């Protein structure tokens, strides 16, 4: 009786530490710490993604590095990171299987450091391009490894929140570069950015390996220690260990080749959903907006200094992504994706209208300098609550363990190649279609993406990873009220009949 009273008292004292919802128990704080530490690699990725915006003017217009760089050359410098990231998506999946999620991520500190050193000491365009390529290798690997790690260490009730940490740290990295880039030259900015991978390595070194990896390697004592670290020393991990062993045994029994993985209904559906989300994420125009924020504000004649405008955008991005971390496990993934894409379409329509009016008669927009500012801020906010964090989060959720190393990198490769394409041809699109035409194109694609989410994307909120696989296979599973999906429900009814 007394023991029961004290147990209830401890649970009441700290609801963020102990959570018995849906049968879960154990400390949540260590999982948040490990998730944030893993997402430190996203901070490093955010710095190289945002670097092009403050660096473009000094390098292209002012020749700050002492050698000329044309606009075309800088478009290659900006986009080379995307090629490096695409190249690394498959090797990182193999590395996670061989040496574990933790050491695979720690090894990415080396290409990040090499990339920044090449940029810091660059004396020609080629060094800048190769440096950006290595930065892409390191940053792209984190886009696959970090969501996988956080999905595996987290309990179902907080898996969505931990999954959004990745995009949150990316946005903080971009804001950091915007702020620092306004105060220092490009070389000093690059030196500061080069310190961040080192800091990540020092912190993440002390985090536990994923218990899923230890189970795969039959290291059950290590898996137990990992779960004790993540759930608290008083957590009884035996039931979870048995669940993981059972799941691993099932995966071993169902071990398949790369070709066989595409014969599974759940895998095909997960791949279609993942590729679709990545397609509409990149074709919303996000990289064009981020990489060329200064240009957009300068050509819009807003009256704001370009650096001030980009910092404002960066702050909005961080705040909106932080909001997503708090609501993604309450509202669900699907509704946030639809709201996000719809309002991104509205934002790009506003930009298209503004630039169309400006092309027809510049005098018409002299008093409308606020419109592109509002549109860009709304776009960034809406992207950050949905299509920024959730596609990467869902890649970590949708694929079964026996196909994850084969198939999930396809989503990463597809995403980074699209990012390369959008970044590289944005200037060409503007020349061919005009600013208005480009943003009309982006708005149409965002509206199409909203339709895709409605009909194709399931709600995974509060559903365990094994249950997600059953749902994708067409089986009926316990789902959260108010978050049904027409396509999935149709399949479930068909299977039941």
Coordinates of N, CA, C and O in Angstrom, one line a residue, residues 31-165:
X31 N 15.7 10.2 -23.5 CA 15.4 10.1 -24.9 C 15.4 11.4 -25.6 O 15.9 11.5 -26.7
X32 N 14.9 12.5 -25.0 CA 15.0 13.8 -25.5 C 16.5 14.2 -25.7 O 16.9 14.8 -26.7
X33 N 17.3 13.9 -24.7 CA 18.7 14.3 -24.7 C 19.4 13.6 -25.9 O 20.1 14.2 -26.7
X34 N 19.2 12.3 -26.0 CA 19.8 11.5 -27.1 C 19.3 12.0 -28.4 O 20.1 12.1 -29.4
X35 N 18.0 12.3 -28.5 CA 17.5 12.8 -29.8 C 18.0 14.1 -30.2 O 18.4 14.3 -31.4
X36 N 18.2 15.0 -29.2 CA 18.8 16.3 -29.5 C 20.3 16.1 -29.9 O 20.8 16.8 -30.8
X37 N 21.0 15.3 -29.2 CA 22.4 15.1 -29.5 C 22.6 14.5 -30.9 O 23.4 15.0 -31.7
X38 N 21.7 13.5 -31.3 CA 21.8 13.0 -32.7 C 21.5 14.0 -33.7 O 22.1 14.0 -34.8
X39 N 20.6 14.9 -33.4 CA 20.2 16.0 -34.3 C 21.2 17.1 -34.4 O 21.1 18.0 -35.2
X40 N 22.3 17.0 -33.6 CA 23.4 18.0 -33.7 C 24.0 17.9 -35.1 O 24.5 18.9 -35.5
X41 N 24.0 16.8 -35.7 CA 24.4 16.7 -37.1 C 23.6 17.5 -38.0 O 24.1 18.0 -39.0
X42 N 22.3 17.7 -37.7 CA 21.4 18.5 -38.5 C 21.8 20.0 -38.3 O 21.6 20.8 -39.3
X43 N 22.3 20.4 -37.2 CA 22.8 21.7 -37.0 C 23.9 22.0 -38.0 O 24.0 23.1 -38.6
X44 N 24.8 21.0 -38.1 CA 26.0 21.1 -39.0 C 25.4 21.2 -40.5 O 25.9 22.0 -41.3
X45 N 24.4 20.4 -40.8 CA 23.8 20.4 -42.1 C 23.1 21.8 -42.4 O 23.2 22.3 -43.5
X46 N 22.5 22.4 -41.4 CA 21.8 23.7 -41.5 C 22.8 24.8 -41.8 O 22.5 25.7 -42.6
X47 N 24.0 24.7 -41.3 CA 25.0 25.7 -41.5 C 25.5 25.7 -43.0 O 25.6 26.8 -43.6
X48 N 25.6 24.6 -43.6 CA 26.1 24.6 -45.0 C 24.9 24.9 -46.0 O 25.1 25.4 -47.1
X49 N 23.7 24.5 -45.5 CA 22.5 24.9 -46.3 C 22.3 26.4 -46.4 O 22.0 27.0 -47.4
X50 N 22.5 27.0 -45.2 CA 22.3 28.5 -45.2 C 23.5 29.3 -45.6 O 23.3 30.5 -45.9
X51 N 24.6 28.7 -45.7 CA 25.9 29.4 -46.0 C 25.8 30.2 -47.4 O 26.4 31.3 -47.5
X52 N 25.1 29.6 -48.4 CA 25.1 30.3 -49.7 C 24.5 31.7 -49.6 O 24.8 32.5 -50.4
X53 N 23.5 31.9 -48.8 CA 22.8 33.1 -48.8 C 23.7 34.3 -48.4 O 23.8 35.3 -49.1
X54 N 24.3 34.3 -47.2 CA 25.2 35.4 -46.9 C 26.5 35.4 -47.7 O 27.2 36.4 -47.7
X55 N 26.9 34.3 -48.3 CA 28.2 34.2 -49.0 C 28.1 34.7 -50.5 O 29.1 35.1 -51.0
X56 N 26.9 34.6 -51.0 CA 26.8 34.9 -52.5 C 27.2 36.3 -52.8 O 28.1 36.5 -53.7
X57 N 26.8 37.4 -52.1 CA 27.2 38.7 -52.4 C 28.7 39.0 -52.3 O 29.3 39.4 -53.2
X58 N 29.3 38.7 -51.1 CA 30.7 38.9 -50.9 C 31.6 38.1 -51.9 O 32.6 38.6 -52.3
X59 N 31.2 36.9 -52.3 CA 32.0 36.1 -53.2 C 31.8 36.5 -54.6 O 32.8 36.5 -55.4
X60 N 30.6 36.7 -55.0 CA 30.3 37.0 -56.4 C 30.5 38.5 -56.8 O 31.2 38.8 -57.8
X61 N 30.0 39.3 -56.0 CA 30.0 40.8 -56.3 C 31.3 41.5 -55.8 O 31.8 42.4 -56.5
X62 N 31.8 41.0 -54.6 CA 32.9 41.7 -54.0 C 34.2 41.0 -54.2 O 35.3 41.5 -53.8
X63 N 34.2 39.7 -54.7 CA 35.4 38.9 -54.9 C 36.2 38.8 -53.6 O 37.4 39.0 -53.6
X64 N 35.5 38.6 -52.5 CA 36.1 38.6 -51.2 C 37.3 37.6 -51.0 O 38.2 37.9 -50.2
X65 N 37.3 36.5 -51.8 CA 38.3 35.5 -51.7 C 39.5 35.8 -52.6 O 40.5 35.1 -52.6
X66 N 39.4 36.9 -53.3 CA 40.6 37.3 -54.2 C 40.6 36.7 -55.6 O 41.6 36.9 -56.3
X67 N 39.6 36.0 -55.9 CA 39.5 35.4 -57.3 C 38.0 35.6 -57.7 O 37.1 35.5 -56.9
X68 N 37.8 35.8 -59.0 CA 36.4 36.0 -59.5 C 35.6 34.8 -59.5 O 36.0 33.7 -59.8
X69 N 34.3 35.0 -59.2 CA 33.3 33.9 -59.2 C 32.1 34.4 -59.9 O 31.5 35.4 -59.5
X70 N 31.7 33.8 -61.0 CA 30.5 34.2 -61.7 C 29.2 33.7 -61.0 O 29.3 32.8 -60.2
X71 N 28.1 34.2 -61.4 CA 26.8 33.8 -60.9 C 26.6 32.3 -61.3 O 26.1 31.5 -60.4
X72 N 27.0 31.9 -62.5 CA 26.8 30.5 -62.9 C 27.7 29.6 -62.1 O 27.3 28.5 -61.6
X73 N 29.0 30.0 -61.8 CA 29.9 29.2 -61.0 C 29.3 29.1 -59.6 O 29.4 28.0 -58.9
X74 N 28.7 30.2 -59.0 CA 28.2 30.1 -57.7 C 27.0 29.2 -57.6 O 26.8 28.5 -56.6
X75 N 26.2 29.1 -58.7 CA 25.1 28.2 -58.7 C 25.6 26.7 -58.5 O 25.0 25.9 -57.9
X76 N 26.8 26.4 -59.2 CA 27.4 25.1 -59.0 C 27.9 24.9 -57.6 O 27.8 23.9 -57.0
X77 N 28.5 26.0 -57.1 CA 29.1 25.9 -55.7 C 27.9 25.6 -54.7 O 28.0 24.7 -53.8
X78 N 26.8 26.3 -54.9 CA 25.6 26.1 -54.0 C 25.0 24.7 -54.2 O 24.6 24.1 -53.2
X79 N 25.0 24.2 -55.4 CA 24.3 22.9 -55.6 C 25.2 21.7 -55.5 O 24.7 20.6 -55.4
X80 N 26.5 21.8 -55.4 CA 27.4 20.6 -55.3 C 27.1 19.9 -54.0 O 27.3 18.6 -53.9
X81 N 26.7 20.6 -52.9 CA 26.4 19.9 -51.7 C 25.3 18.9 -51.8 O 25.3 17.8 -51.2
X82 N 24.3 19.2 -52.7 CA 23.2 18.3 -52.9 C 23.7 17.0 -53.6 O 23.2 15.9 -53.3
X83 N 24.6 17.1 -54.5 CA 25.2 15.9 -55.2 C 25.9 15.0 -54.2 O 25.8 13.8 -54.2
X84 N 26.7 15.7 -53.3 CA 27.4 14.9 -52.3 C 26.5 14.2 -51.3 O 26.7 13.0 -51.0
X85 N 25.4 14.9 -51.0 CA 24.4 14.3 -50.1 C 23.7 13.1 -50.7 O 23.5 12.0 -50.1
X86 N 23.4 13.3 -52.0 CA 22.7 12.2 -52.8 C 23.6 10.9 -52.8 O 23.2 9.8 -52.7
X87 N 24.9 11.2 -53.1 CA 25.9 10.1 -53.2 C 26.0 9.3 -51.9 O 26.2 8.1 -52.0
X88 N 25.8 9.9 -50.8 CA 26.1 9.3 -49.5 C 24.9 8.5 -48.9 O 25.1 7.7 -48.0
X89 N 23.7 8.7 -49.5 CA 22.5 8.1 -48.9 C 22.6 6.5 -48.8 O 22.2 5.9 -47.8
X90 N 23.1 5.9 -49.9 CA 23.2 4.4 -49.8 C 24.4 3.9 -48.9 O 24.2 3.0 -48.1
X91 N 25.6 4.5 -49.0 CA 26.6 4.0 -48.1 C 26.3 4.2 -46.7 O 26.7 3.3 -45.9
X92 N 25.6 5.2 -46.3 CA 25.3 5.4 -44.9 C 24.4 4.3 -44.3 O 24.5 3.9 -43.2
X93 N 23.5 3.8 -45.2 CA 22.6 2.7 -44.8 C 23.4 1.5 -44.5 O 23.1 0.7 -43.6
X94 N 24.4 1.2 -45.4 CA 25.3 0.0 -45.2 C 26.1 0.2 -43.9 O 26.3 -0.7 -43.1
X95 N 26.6 1.4 -43.7 CA 27.4 1.7 -42.5 C 26.6 1.5 -41.2 O 27.1 1.0 -40.2
X96 N 25.4 1.9 -41.2 CA 24.5 1.8 -40.1 C 24.4 0.3 -39.7 O 24.3 -0.1 -38.5
X97 N 24.3 -0.5 -40.7 CA 24.1 -2.0 -40.5 C 25.4 -2.6 -40.0 O 25.4 -3.4 -39.1
X98 N 26.6 -2.1 -40.5 CA 27.9 -2.7 -40.2 C 28.4 -2.2 -38.8 O 28.8 -3.0 -38.0
X99 N 28.5 -0.9 -38.6 CA 29.1 -0.4 -37.4 C 28.2 0.3 -36.5 O 28.6 0.8 -35.4
X100 N 26.9 0.3 -36.8 CA 25.9 0.9 -35.9 C 25.5 2.3 -36.3 O 26.3 3.0 -37.0
X101 N 24.4 2.7 -35.8 CA 23.9 4.1 -36.1 C 24.8 5.1 -35.5 O 25.1 6.1 -36.1
X102 N 25.2 4.9 -34.2 CA 26.1 5.9 -33.5 C 27.4 6.1 -34.3 O 27.7 7.3 -34.6
X103 N 28.1 5.1 -34.5 CA 29.5 5.3 -35.1 C 29.4 5.7 -36.6 O 30.3 6.4 -37.1
X104 N 28.3 5.3 -37.3 CA 28.1 5.8 -38.6 C 28.0 7.3 -38.6 O 28.6 8.0 -39.5
X105 N 27.2 7.9 -37.7 CA 27.1 9.3 -37.6 C 28.3 10.0 -37.1 O 28.7 11.1 -37.6
X106 N 29.0 9.4 -36.2 CA 30.3 10.0 -35.7 C 31.3 10.1 -36.8 O 32.1 11.0 -36.9
X107 N 31.3 9.1 -37.7 CA 32.3 9.1 -38.8 C 32.1 10.2 -39.8 O 33.0 10.6 -40.5
X108 N 30.9 10.8 -39.8 CA 30.6 11.9 -40.7 C 31.2 13.2 -40.3 O 31.2 14.2 -41.0
X109 N 31.8 13.2 -39.1 CA 32.5 14.5 -38.7 C 33.7 14.7 -39.6 O 34.0 15.9 -39.9
X110 N 34.3 13.7 -40.1 CA 35.5 13.8 -41.0 C 35.2 14.5 -42.3 O 35.9 15.5 -42.6
X111 N 34.2 14.1 -43.1 CA 34.0 14.8 -44.3 C 33.5 16.3 -44.1 O 33.8 17.2 -44.9
X112 N 32.7 16.5 -43.0 CA 32.3 17.8 -42.7 C 33.5 18.7 -42.4 O 33.6 19.9 -42.9
X113 N 34.4 18.2 -41.6 CA 35.7 19.0 -41.3 C 36.5 19.3 -42.5 O 36.9 20.4 -42.8
X114 N 36.6 18.2 -43.4 CA 37.4 18.4 -44.6 C 36.7 19.4 -45.5 O 37.4 20.3 -46.1
X115 N 35.4 19.4 -45.6 CA 34.7 20.3 -46.4 C 34.9 21.8 -46.0 O 35.2 22.6 -46.8
X116 N 34.8 22.0 -44.7 CA 35.0 23.4 -44.2 C 36.4 23.9 -44.4 O 36.7 25.0 -44.7
X117 N 37.4 22.9 -44.2 CA 38.8 23.3 -44.4 C 39.1 23.7 -45.8 O 39.8 24.7 -46.1
X118 N 38.5 23.0 -46.8 CA 38.6 23.4 -48.2 C 38.0 24.7 -48.5 O 38.6 25.5 -49.3
X119 N 36.9 25.0 -47.9 CA 36.3 26.3 -48.1 C 37.0 27.4 -47.4 O 37.2 28.5 -48.0
X120 N 37.5 27.2 -46.2 CA 38.3 28.2 -45.5 C 39.5 28.6 -46.2 O 39.9 29.8 -46.3
X121 N 40.2 27.6 -46.8 CA 41.5 27.9 -47.4 C 41.4 27.9 -49.0 O 42.5 27.8 -49.7
X122 N 40.2 28.1 -49.5 CA 40.1 28.0 -51.0 C 40.8 29.1 -51.7 O 40.7 30.3 -51.2
X123 N 41.5 28.8 -52.8 CA 42.1 29.9 -53.6 C 41.6 29.8 -55.0 O 42.2 30.4 -55.9
X124 N 40.6 28.9 -55.3 CA 40.0 28.9 -56.6 C 38.6 28.3 -56.5 O 38.2 27.8 -55.4
X125 N 37.8 28.3 -57.6 CA 36.4 27.9 -57.5 C 36.4 26.4 -57.3 O 35.5 25.9 -56.6
X126 N 37.3 25.6 -57.8 CA 37.3 24.2 -57.7 C 37.3 23.8 -56.2 O 36.6 22.8 -55.8
X127 N 38.2 24.4 -55.4 CA 38.3 24.1 -54.0 C 36.9 24.3 -53.3 O 36.5 23.6 -52.4
X128 N 36.3 25.4 -53.7 CA 35.0 25.7 -53.1 C 33.9 24.6 -53.4 O 33.2 24.2 -52.6
X129 N 34.0 24.2 -54.7 CA 33.0 23.2 -55.1 C 33.3 21.8 -54.5 O 32.4 21.2 -54.0
X130 N 34.6 21.4 -54.4 CA 34.9 20.2 -53.7 C 34.6 20.2 -52.2 O 34.0 19.3 -51.6
X131 N 34.8 21.4 -51.6 CA 34.5 21.6 -50.2 C 33.0 21.4 -50.0 O 32.6 20.7 -49.0
X132 N 32.2 22.0 -50.8 CA 30.7 21.9 -50.7 C 30.3 20.5 -50.9 O 29.4 20.0 -50.3
X133 N 31.0 19.8 -51.8 CA 30.6 18.4 -52.1 C 30.8 17.5 -50.8 O 30.0 16.7 -50.5
X134 N 32.0 17.7 -50.1 CA 32.2 17.0 -48.9 C 31.2 17.4 -47.8 O 30.8 16.5 -47.0
X135 N 30.9 18.6 -47.7 CA 29.8 19.0 -46.8 C 28.5 18.3 -47.0 O 27.8 17.9 -46.1
X136 N 28.2 18.1 -48.3 CA 27.0 17.4 -48.7 C 27.1 15.9 -48.2 O 26.1 15.4 -47.8
X137 N 28.3 15.3 -48.4 CA 28.4 13.9 -48.0 C 28.1 13.8 -46.5 O 27.3 12.9 -46.1
X138 N 28.7 14.7 -45.7 CA 28.4 14.6 -44.2 C 27.0 14.9 -43.9 O 26.3 14.2 -43.1
X139 N 26.5 16.0 -44.4 CA 25.1 16.4 -44.1 C 24.1 15.5 -44.6 O 23.1 15.2 -43.9
X140 N 24.3 15.0 -45.8 CA 23.3 14.1 -46.4 C 23.2 12.8 -45.6 O 22.1 12.2 -45.5
X141 N 24.3 12.3 -45.1 CA 24.3 11.1 -44.3 C 23.4 11.2 -43.0 O 22.6 10.3 -42.6
X142 N 23.4 12.4 -42.4 CA 22.6 12.7 -41.2 C 21.1 12.6 -41.5 O 20.3 12.3 -40.7
X143 N 20.7 13.0 -42.8 CA 19.3 13.0 -43.1 C 18.7 11.6 -43.1 O 17.5 11.4 -43.0
X144 N 19.6 10.6 -43.3 CA 19.1 9.2 -43.2 C 19.4 8.6 -41.8 O 18.5 8.0 -41.2
X145 N 20.5 8.9 -41.3 CA 20.9 8.2 -40.0 C 20.2 8.8 -38.8 O 19.7 8.0 -37.9
X146 N 20.1 10.1 -38.7 CA 19.5 10.7 -37.5 C 18.0 10.3 -37.4 O 17.6 10.0 -36.2
X147 N 17.2 10.4 -38.4 CA 15.8 10.0 -38.2 C 15.6 8.5 -37.9 O 14.8 8.1 -37.1
X148 N 16.5 7.7 -38.4 CA 16.5 6.3 -38.1 C 16.8 6.1 -36.6 O 16.1 5.3 -35.9
X149 N 17.9 6.7 -36.2 CA 18.3 6.6 -34.8 C 17.2 7.1 -33.8 O 16.9 6.4 -32.9
X150 N 16.6 8.2 -34.1 CA 15.6 8.8 -33.2 C 14.4 7.9 -33.2 O 13.7 7.7 -32.1
X151 N 14.0 7.4 -34.3 CA 12.8 6.5 -34.4 C 13.0 5.2 -33.6 O 12.1 4.7 -33.0
X152 N 14.3 4.7 -33.6 CA 14.5 3.5 -32.9 C 14.7 3.7 -31.4 O 14.5 2.7 -30.6
X153 N 15.2 4.8 -30.9 CA 15.4 5.0 -29.5 C 14.1 5.5 -28.7 O 14.0 5.4 -27.5
X154 N 13.1 6.0 -29.5 CA 12.0 6.7 -28.9 C 10.8 5.7 -28.6 O 10.6 4.8 -29.4
X155 N 10.1 6.0 -27.5 CA 8.9 5.3 -27.3 C 7.8 6.0 -28.2 O 7.9 7.1 -28.6
X156 N 6.7 5.2 -28.5 CA 5.7 5.7 -29.5 C 5.1 7.0 -29.2 O 4.9 7.8 -30.1
X157 N 4.9 7.3 -27.9 CA 4.3 8.6 -27.5 C 5.1 9.8 -27.8 O 4.5 10.9 -27.9
X158 N 6.4 9.7 -28.0 CA 7.2 10.9 -28.2 C 8.0 10.7 -29.5 O 8.9 11.6 -29.8
X159 N 7.8 9.7 -30.3 CA 8.6 9.5 -31.5 C 8.4 10.6 -32.5 O 9.4 11.0 -33.1
X160 N 7.2 11.2 -32.6 CA 7.0 12.3 -33.5 C 7.8 13.5 -33.1 O 8.4 14.2 -33.9
X161 N 7.8 13.8 -31.8 CA 8.5 15.0 -31.3 C 10.0 14.8 -31.5 O 10.7 15.8 -32.0
X162 N 10.6 13.7 -31.2 CA 12.0 13.4 -31.4 C 12.3 13.5 -32.9 O 13.4 14.0 -33.3
X163 N 11.4 13.0 -33.7 CA 11.6 13.1 -35.2 C 11.7 14.5 -35.8 O 12.4 14.7 -36.8
X164 N 11.0 15.4 -35.1 CA 11.1 16.8 -35.6 C 12.3 17.5 -35.1 O 12.6 18.6 -35.6
X165 N 13.0 17.0 -34.2 CA 14.3 17.6 -33.7 C 15.2 17.9 -34.9 O 16.0 18.9 -34.9

